[in-house]
GROMACS .gro file of C-alpha atoms in nm:
model
  319
    1UNK     CA    1   0.000   0.000   0.000
    2UNK     CA    2   0.127   0.345  -0.095
    3UNK     CA    3   0.105   0.603   0.181
    4UNK     CA    4  -0.044   0.942   0.102
    5UNK     CA    5   0.083   1.263   0.262
    6UNK     CA    6  -0.075   1.320   0.606
    7UNK     CA    7  -0.432   1.446   0.585
    8UNK     CA    8  -0.497   1.797   0.708
    9UNK     CA    9  -0.804   1.891   0.915
   10UNK     CA   10  -1.061   2.050   0.684
   11UNK     CA   11  -1.182   2.405   0.750
   12UNK     CA   12  -1.548   2.300   0.699
   13UNK     CA   13  -1.774   2.139   0.959
   14UNK     CA   14  -2.095   2.064   0.769
   15UNK     CA   15  -2.093   1.700   0.889
   16UNK     CA   16  -2.007   1.783   1.253
   17UNK     CA   17  -2.368   1.739   1.378
   18UNK     CA   18  -2.328   1.369   1.301
   19UNK     CA   19  -1.995   1.332   1.478
   20UNK     CA   20  -1.788   1.332   1.160
   21UNK     CA   21  -1.449   1.497   1.121
   22UNK     CA   22  -1.337   1.650   0.792
   23UNK     CA   23  -0.997   1.616   0.628
   24UNK     CA   24  -0.823   1.719   0.308
   25UNK     CA   25  -0.568   1.488   0.144
   26UNK     CA   26  -0.339   1.577  -0.143
   27UNK     CA   27  -0.409   1.322  -0.417
   28UNK     CA   28  -0.280   1.521  -0.714
   29UNK     CA   29  -0.487   1.806  -0.575
   30UNK     CA   30  -0.701   1.858  -0.264
   31UNK     CA   31  -0.961   1.590  -0.190
   32UNK     CA   32  -1.209   1.641   0.092
   33UNK     CA   33  -1.335   1.348   0.299
   34UNK     CA   34  -1.493   1.281   0.636
   35UNK     CA   35  -1.457   1.008   0.896
   36UNK     CA   36  -1.732   0.896   1.130
   37UNK     CA   37  -1.685   0.801   1.494
   38UNK     CA   38  -1.487   0.960   1.777
   39UNK     CA   39  -1.126   1.049   1.706
   40UNK     CA   40  -1.001   0.866   2.017
   41UNK     CA   41  -1.195   0.544   1.944
   42UNK     CA   42  -1.007   0.215   1.994
   43UNK     CA   43  -0.841   0.061   1.688
   44UNK     CA   44  -1.101  -0.063   1.443
   45UNK     CA   45  -1.042  -0.421   1.325
   46UNK     CA   46  -1.330  -0.456   1.080
   47UNK     CA   47  -1.298  -0.401   0.706
   48UNK     CA   48  -1.321  -0.026   0.637
   49UNK     CA   49  -1.632   0.098   0.459
   50UNK     CA   50  -1.597   0.380   0.205
   51UNK     CA   51  -1.908   0.569   0.094
   52UNK     CA   52  -1.924   0.702  -0.265
   53UNK     CA   53  -2.191   0.961  -0.349
   54UNK     CA   54  -2.382   1.012  -0.672
   55UNK     CA   55  -2.413   1.287  -0.931
   56UNK     CA   56  -2.442   1.627  -0.762
   57UNK     CA   57  -2.404   1.456  -0.423
   58UNK     CA   58  -2.147   1.492  -0.146
   59UNK     CA   59  -2.020   1.346   0.180
   60UNK     CA   60  -2.341   1.469   0.346
   61UNK     CA   61  -2.534   1.196   0.164
   62UNK     CA   62  -2.398   0.945   0.416
   63UNK     CA   63  -2.425   1.129   0.747
   64UNK     CA   64  -2.755   0.972   0.853
   65UNK     CA   65  -2.618   0.617   0.835
   66UNK     CA   66  -2.240   0.661   0.873
   67UNK     CA   67  -2.228   0.688   1.254
   68UNK     CA   68  -2.417   0.361   1.298
   69UNK     CA   69  -2.180   0.175   1.066
   70UNK     CA   70  -1.861   0.305   1.231
   71UNK     CA   71  -1.882   0.059   1.521
   72UNK     CA   72  -1.591  -0.184   1.487
   73UNK     CA   73  -1.467  -0.047   1.153
   74UNK     CA   74  -1.353   0.275   0.988
   75UNK     CA   75  -1.634   0.450   0.802
   76UNK     CA   76  -1.537   0.732   0.566
   77UNK     CA   77  -1.701   0.929   0.284
   78UNK     CA   78  -1.514   1.123   0.017
   79UNK     CA   79  -1.618   1.404  -0.214
   80UNK     CA   80  -1.543   1.312  -0.575
   81UNK     CA   81  -1.378   1.560  -0.812
   82UNK     CA   82  -1.622   1.839  -0.896
   83UNK     CA   83  -1.860   1.769  -0.607
   84UNK     CA   84  -1.897   1.859  -0.243
   85UNK     CA   85  -1.578   2.029  -0.131
   86UNK     CA   86  -1.337   1.866  -0.377
   87UNK     CA   87  -1.260   2.089  -0.677
   88UNK     CA   88  -1.283   1.947  -1.026
   89UNK     CA   89  -1.247   2.034  -1.391
   90UNK     CA   90  -1.393   1.899  -1.712
   91UNK     CA   91  -1.098   1.658  -1.734
   92UNK     CA   92  -1.099   1.536  -1.372
   93UNK     CA   93  -1.474   1.505  -1.304
   94UNK     CA   94  -1.559   1.220  -1.541
   95UNK     CA   95  -1.667   0.882  -1.410
   96UNK     CA   96  -1.340   0.730  -1.531
   97UNK     CA   97  -1.120   0.989  -1.360
   98UNK     CA   98  -1.320   0.970  -1.038
   99UNK     CA   99  -1.275   0.593  -1.042
  100UNK     CA  100  -0.900   0.657  -1.050
  101UNK     CA  101  -0.945   0.898  -0.759
  102UNK     CA  102  -1.134   0.631  -0.562
  103UNK     CA  103  -0.858   0.381  -0.635
  104UNK     CA  104  -0.591   0.617  -0.497
  105UNK     CA  105  -0.809   0.703  -0.199
  106UNK     CA  106  -0.862   0.343  -0.088
  107UNK     CA  107  -0.500   0.249  -0.147
  108UNK     CA  108  -0.339   0.553   0.013
  109UNK     CA  109  -0.587   0.687   0.270
  110UNK     CA  110  -0.798   0.403   0.410
  111UNK     CA  111  -0.586   0.106   0.310
  112UNK     CA  112  -0.728  -0.196   0.131
  113UNK     CA  113  -0.928  -0.407   0.092
  114UNK     CA  114  -1.244  -0.209   0.167
  115UNK     CA  115  -1.621  -0.238   0.144
  116UNK     CA  116  -1.753   0.015  -0.107
  117UNK     CA  117  -2.100   0.160  -0.060
  118UNK     CA  118  -2.211   0.363  -0.361
  119UNK     CA  119  -2.532   0.543  -0.452
  120UNK     CA  120  -2.633   0.623  -0.812
  121UNK     CA  121  -2.317   0.735  -0.999
  122UNK     CA  122  -2.121   0.627  -0.691
  123UNK     CA  123  -2.259   0.276  -0.737
  124UNK     CA  124  -2.138   0.271  -1.096
  125UNK     CA  125  -1.794   0.395  -0.989
  126UNK     CA  126  -1.784   0.127  -0.719
  127UNK     CA  127  -1.862  -0.140  -0.979
  128UNK     CA  128  -1.585  -0.005  -1.204
  129UNK     CA  129  -1.340  -0.017  -0.913
  130UNK     CA  130  -1.436  -0.370  -0.809
  131UNK     CA  131  -1.406  -0.495  -1.166
  132UNK     CA  132  -1.076  -0.323  -1.251
  133UNK     CA  133  -0.902  -0.369  -0.913
  134UNK     CA  134  -1.061  -0.666  -0.735
  135UNK     CA  135  -0.775  -0.677  -0.483
  136UNK     CA  136  -0.896  -0.348  -0.333
  137UNK     CA  137  -1.260  -0.448  -0.272
  138UNK     CA  138  -1.393  -0.702  -0.025
  139UNK     CA  139  -1.763  -0.621  -0.057
  140UNK     CA  140  -2.007  -0.396  -0.244
  141UNK     CA  141  -2.319  -0.214  -0.132
  142UNK     CA  142  -2.504  -0.073  -0.431
  143UNK     CA  143  -2.784   0.169  -0.342
  144UNK     CA  144  -2.992   0.254  -0.649
  145UNK     CA  145  -2.678   0.236  -0.865
  146UNK     CA  146  -2.678   0.378  -1.216
  147UNK     CA  147  -2.760   0.074  -1.431
  148UNK     CA  148  -2.840   0.000  -1.794
  149UNK     CA  149  -3.195   0.122  -1.856
  150UNK     CA  150  -3.466  -0.128  -1.947
  151UNK     CA  151  -3.654  -0.076  -2.277
  152UNK     CA  152  -3.917   0.163  -2.145
  153UNK     CA  153  -4.007   0.530  -2.155
  154UNK     CA  154  -3.809   0.713  -1.884
  155UNK     CA  155  -3.959   0.954  -1.635
  156UNK     CA  156  -4.044   1.266  -1.837
  157UNK     CA  157  -3.861   1.515  -1.615
  158UNK     CA  158  -3.555   1.293  -1.574
  159UNK     CA  159  -3.539   1.209  -1.944
  160UNK     CA  160  -3.568   1.570  -2.060
  161UNK     CA  161  -3.312   1.689  -1.806
  162UNK     CA  162  -3.047   1.436  -1.905
  163UNK     CA  163  -3.118   1.498  -2.273
  164UNK     CA  164  -3.032   1.865  -2.216
  165UNK     CA  165  -2.711   1.767  -2.036
  166UNK     CA  166  -2.613   1.548  -2.330
  167UNK     CA  167  -2.657   1.807  -2.605
  168UNK     CA  168  -2.346   2.019  -2.676
  169UNK     CA  169  -2.419   2.386  -2.617
  170UNK     CA  170  -2.768   2.317  -2.479
  171UNK     CA  171  -2.627   2.151  -2.166
  172UNK     CA  172  -2.386   2.438  -2.107
  173UNK     CA  173  -2.663   2.695  -2.149
  174UNK     CA  174  -2.902   2.509  -1.918
  175UNK     CA  175  -2.649   2.460  -1.640
  176UNK     CA  176  -2.521   2.817  -1.666
  177UNK     CA  177  -2.857   2.991  -1.693
  178UNK     CA  178  -3.077   2.769  -1.475
  179UNK     CA  179  -2.898   2.530  -1.238
  180UNK     CA  180  -2.613   2.755  -1.127
  181UNK     CA  181  -2.845   3.050  -1.063
  182UNK     CA  182  -3.082   2.876  -0.825
  183UNK     CA  183  -3.062   3.001  -0.465
  184UNK     CA  184  -2.912   2.733  -0.236
  185UNK     CA  185  -3.241   2.650  -0.063
  186UNK     CA  186  -3.427   2.608  -0.392
  187UNK     CA  187  -3.143   2.401  -0.539
  188UNK     CA  188  -3.151   2.162  -0.242
  189UNK     CA  189  -3.530   2.140  -0.244
  190UNK     CA  190  -3.535   2.054  -0.615
  191UNK     CA  191  -3.292   1.766  -0.556
  192UNK     CA  192  -3.505   1.637  -0.267
  193UNK     CA  193  -3.821   1.658  -0.477
  194UNK     CA  194  -3.652   1.455  -0.750
  195UNK     CA  195  -3.477   1.197  -0.531
  196UNK     CA  196  -3.735   1.136  -0.255
  197UNK     CA  197  -4.063   0.953  -0.301
  198UNK     CA  198  -4.187   1.154   0.000
  199UNK     CA  199  -3.997   1.485   0.036
  200UNK     CA  200  -4.147   1.540   0.382
  201UNK     CA  201  -3.912   1.268   0.509
  202UNK     CA  202  -3.606   1.494   0.481
  203UNK     CA  203  -3.423   1.529   0.812
  204UNK     CA  204  -3.439   1.900   0.917
  205UNK     CA  205  -3.073   1.909   1.023
  206UNK     CA  206  -2.968   1.747   0.696
  207UNK     CA  207  -3.176   2.000   0.503
  208UNK     CA  208  -3.003   2.288   0.684
  209UNK     CA  209  -2.654   2.138   0.635
  210UNK     CA  210  -2.722   2.076   0.265
  211UNK     CA  211  -2.827   2.437   0.214
  212UNK     CA  212  -2.515   2.559   0.395
  213UNK     CA  213  -2.296   2.337   0.177
  214UNK     CA  214  -2.473   2.458  -0.139
  215UNK     CA  215  -2.410   2.817  -0.032
  216UNK     CA  216  -2.041   2.738   0.022
  217UNK     CA  217  -2.018   2.578  -0.322
  218UNK     CA  218  -2.188   2.880  -0.475
  219UNK     CA  219  -1.935   3.106  -0.306
  220UNK     CA  220  -1.649   2.890  -0.434
  221UNK     CA  221  -1.797   2.897  -0.783
  222UNK     CA  222  -1.791   3.277  -0.779
  223UNK     CA  223  -1.430   3.290  -0.659
  224UNK     CA  224  -1.292   3.004  -0.873
  225UNK     CA  225  -1.498   3.060  -1.186
  226UNK     CA  226  -1.850   2.944  -1.264
  227UNK     CA  227  -1.752   2.796  -1.599
  228UNK     CA  228  -1.516   2.540  -1.445
  229UNK     CA  229  -1.786   2.420  -1.202
  230UNK     CA  230  -2.042   2.392  -1.481
  231UNK     CA  231  -1.799   2.199  -1.702
  232UNK     CA  232  -1.721   1.959  -1.416
  233UNK     CA  233  -2.090   1.876  -1.364
  234UNK     CA  234  -2.153   1.824  -1.734
  235UNK     CA  235  -1.841   1.609  -1.774
  236UNK     CA  236  -1.961   1.384  -1.493
  237UNK     CA  237  -2.318   1.356  -1.622
  238UNK     CA  238  -2.213   1.291  -1.983
  239UNK     CA  239  -1.955   1.027  -1.889
  240UNK     CA  240  -2.213   0.863  -1.663
  241UNK     CA  241  -2.457   0.833  -1.953
  242UNK     CA  242  -2.185   0.696  -2.182
  243UNK     CA  243  -2.071   0.425  -1.942
  244UNK     CA  244  -2.423   0.319  -1.841
  245UNK     CA  245  -2.521   0.316  -2.209
  246UNK     CA  246  -2.259   0.052  -2.295
  247UNK     CA  247  -2.490  -0.227  -2.180
  248UNK     CA  248  -2.279  -0.523  -2.286
  249UNK     CA  249  -1.954  -0.389  -2.141
  250UNK     CA  250  -2.126  -0.280  -1.819
  251UNK     CA  251  -2.288  -0.621  -1.771
  252UNK     CA  252  -1.951  -0.787  -1.824
  253UNK     CA  253  -1.806  -0.575  -1.545
  254UNK     CA  254  -2.090  -0.669  -1.310
  255UNK     CA  255  -2.047  -1.035  -1.399
  256UNK     CA  256  -1.676  -1.018  -1.309
  257UNK     CA  257  -1.745  -0.925  -0.946
  258UNK     CA  258  -1.666  -1.208  -0.705
  259UNK     CA  259  -1.728  -1.043  -0.367
  260UNK     CA  260  -2.050  -1.029  -0.163
  261UNK     CA  261  -2.291  -0.770  -0.304
  262UNK     CA  262  -2.590  -0.604  -0.137
  263UNK     CA  263  -2.821  -0.436  -0.390
  264UNK     CA  264  -3.078  -0.193  -0.252
  265UNK     CA  265  -3.340  -0.028  -0.470
  266UNK     CA  266  -3.618   0.220  -0.405
  267UNK     CA  267  -3.937   0.099  -0.568
  268UNK     CA  268  -4.043   0.460  -0.640
  269UNK     CA  269  -3.704   0.571  -0.780
  270UNK     CA  270  -3.755   0.808  -1.075
  271UNK     CA  271  -3.388   0.807  -1.188
  272UNK     CA  272  -3.307   0.436  -1.172
  273UNK     CA  273  -3.632   0.247  -1.244
  274UNK     CA  274  -3.700  -0.045  -1.016
  275UNK     CA  275  -3.716  -0.257  -1.333
  276UNK     CA  276  -3.340  -0.200  -1.371
  277UNK     CA  277  -3.282  -0.317  -1.014
  278UNK     CA  278  -3.493  -0.629  -1.066
  279UNK     CA  279  -3.317  -0.700  -1.396
  280UNK     CA  280  -2.975  -0.681  -1.225
  281UNK     CA  281  -3.101  -0.902  -0.941
  282UNK     CA  282  -3.226  -1.163  -1.190
  283UNK     CA  283  -2.889  -1.166  -1.367
  284UNK     CA  284  -2.707  -1.202  -1.034
  285UNK     CA  285  -2.904  -1.433  -0.802
  286UNK     CA  286  -2.591  -1.461  -0.584
  287UNK     CA  287  -2.634  -1.095  -0.490
  288UNK     CA  288  -2.857  -1.008  -0.197
  289UNK     CA  289  -3.131  -0.772  -0.317
  290UNK     CA  290  -3.366  -0.556  -0.111
  291UNK     CA  291  -3.645  -0.352  -0.272
  292UNK     CA  292  -3.785  -0.076  -0.052
  293UNK     CA  293  -4.151   0.008  -0.125
  294UNK     CA  294  -4.247   0.375  -0.138
  295UNK     CA  295  -3.884   0.494  -0.143
  296UNK     CA  296  -3.698   0.701  -0.403
  297UNK     CA  297  -3.344   0.736  -0.534
  298UNK     CA  298  -3.159   0.809  -0.208
  299UNK     CA  299  -3.288   0.560   0.051
  300UNK     CA  300  -2.996   0.638   0.286
  301UNK     CA  301  -3.142   0.988   0.325
  302UNK     CA  302  -3.512   0.909   0.297
  303UNK     CA  303  -3.532   0.600   0.522
  304UNK     CA  304  -3.190   0.598   0.696
  305UNK     CA  305  -3.292   0.367   0.982
  306UNK     CA  306  -3.409   0.101   0.738
  307UNK     CA  307  -3.095   0.128   0.525
  308UNK     CA  308  -2.858   0.131   0.823
  309UNK     CA  309  -3.031  -0.173   0.973
  310UNK     CA  310  -3.013  -0.359   0.641
  311UNK     CA  311  -2.643  -0.282   0.606
  312UNK     CA  312  -2.565  -0.381   0.966
  313UNK     CA  313  -2.738  -0.715   0.918
  314UNK     CA  314  -2.558  -0.781   0.588
  315UNK     CA  315  -2.221  -0.680   0.730
  316UNK     CA  316  -2.274  -0.901   1.034
  317UNK     CA  317  -2.343  -1.205   0.814
  318UNK     CA  318  -2.063  -1.149   0.563
  319UNK     CA  319  -1.769  -0.979   0.738
   0.00000   0.00000   0.00000
């Protein structure tokens, strides 16, 4: 294992209400990550768990379940290039480049092997990592991962939004003129409305922390240049669509995985249809699959107690 330079305490404390400490590591540039559990906790002997967020997500996506999973093992969440508090560019924010970031992170920061827990784009990146570097991964938790779409008409809002992202010029105009100009509270609320089956389930403290983080990102965008931030988001979304669209290649990668896998899907997910989850489960009967009725795209935020309990049970039986 290569050792990274010592991590520095981060200047931000958005995850502090959940007992998480923030750090910044130099991995060819600053990478922000958090660790759950008290700093003076006894040495953790269990396999570390590394949480990987989705498109437009951040380390905050894991704060409602991270503390419960830190008992007996390290539990950390990183911000991928272009998201949260890790800067990114058009070149560094693609799915492929963020997979390379994850590889460096688990080798140099947490140590390997690890259990990867990924949501949406983070699930896809976790699959890429497990397929390309099986020595680094001991288990996978896939929470509504980006998957090949079944032959059906997509959700109208989701389909039109991703079509705009995909079109050269149109995507840039939409992100610049609409997404980047939304006030932080509205931006966060729109994400909740899209990702939750029942937006009233949002934790009030998480809502407040997410708004504060969005305001910080908006401030950084103004100081570092809005164009770079917009290009990073579009690079991530376009590369996500390309990789997920290569159905045969993607299915080969999933078939190559030889570690225990827990697949969790929200039955009311508008971004990853439950049909995709059921299709993946049918192709991989050796995986453990849990479908959550009445739940959307981010179960770890919408029904955190259910997700944390499911993960604890799975971890207890497999590790």
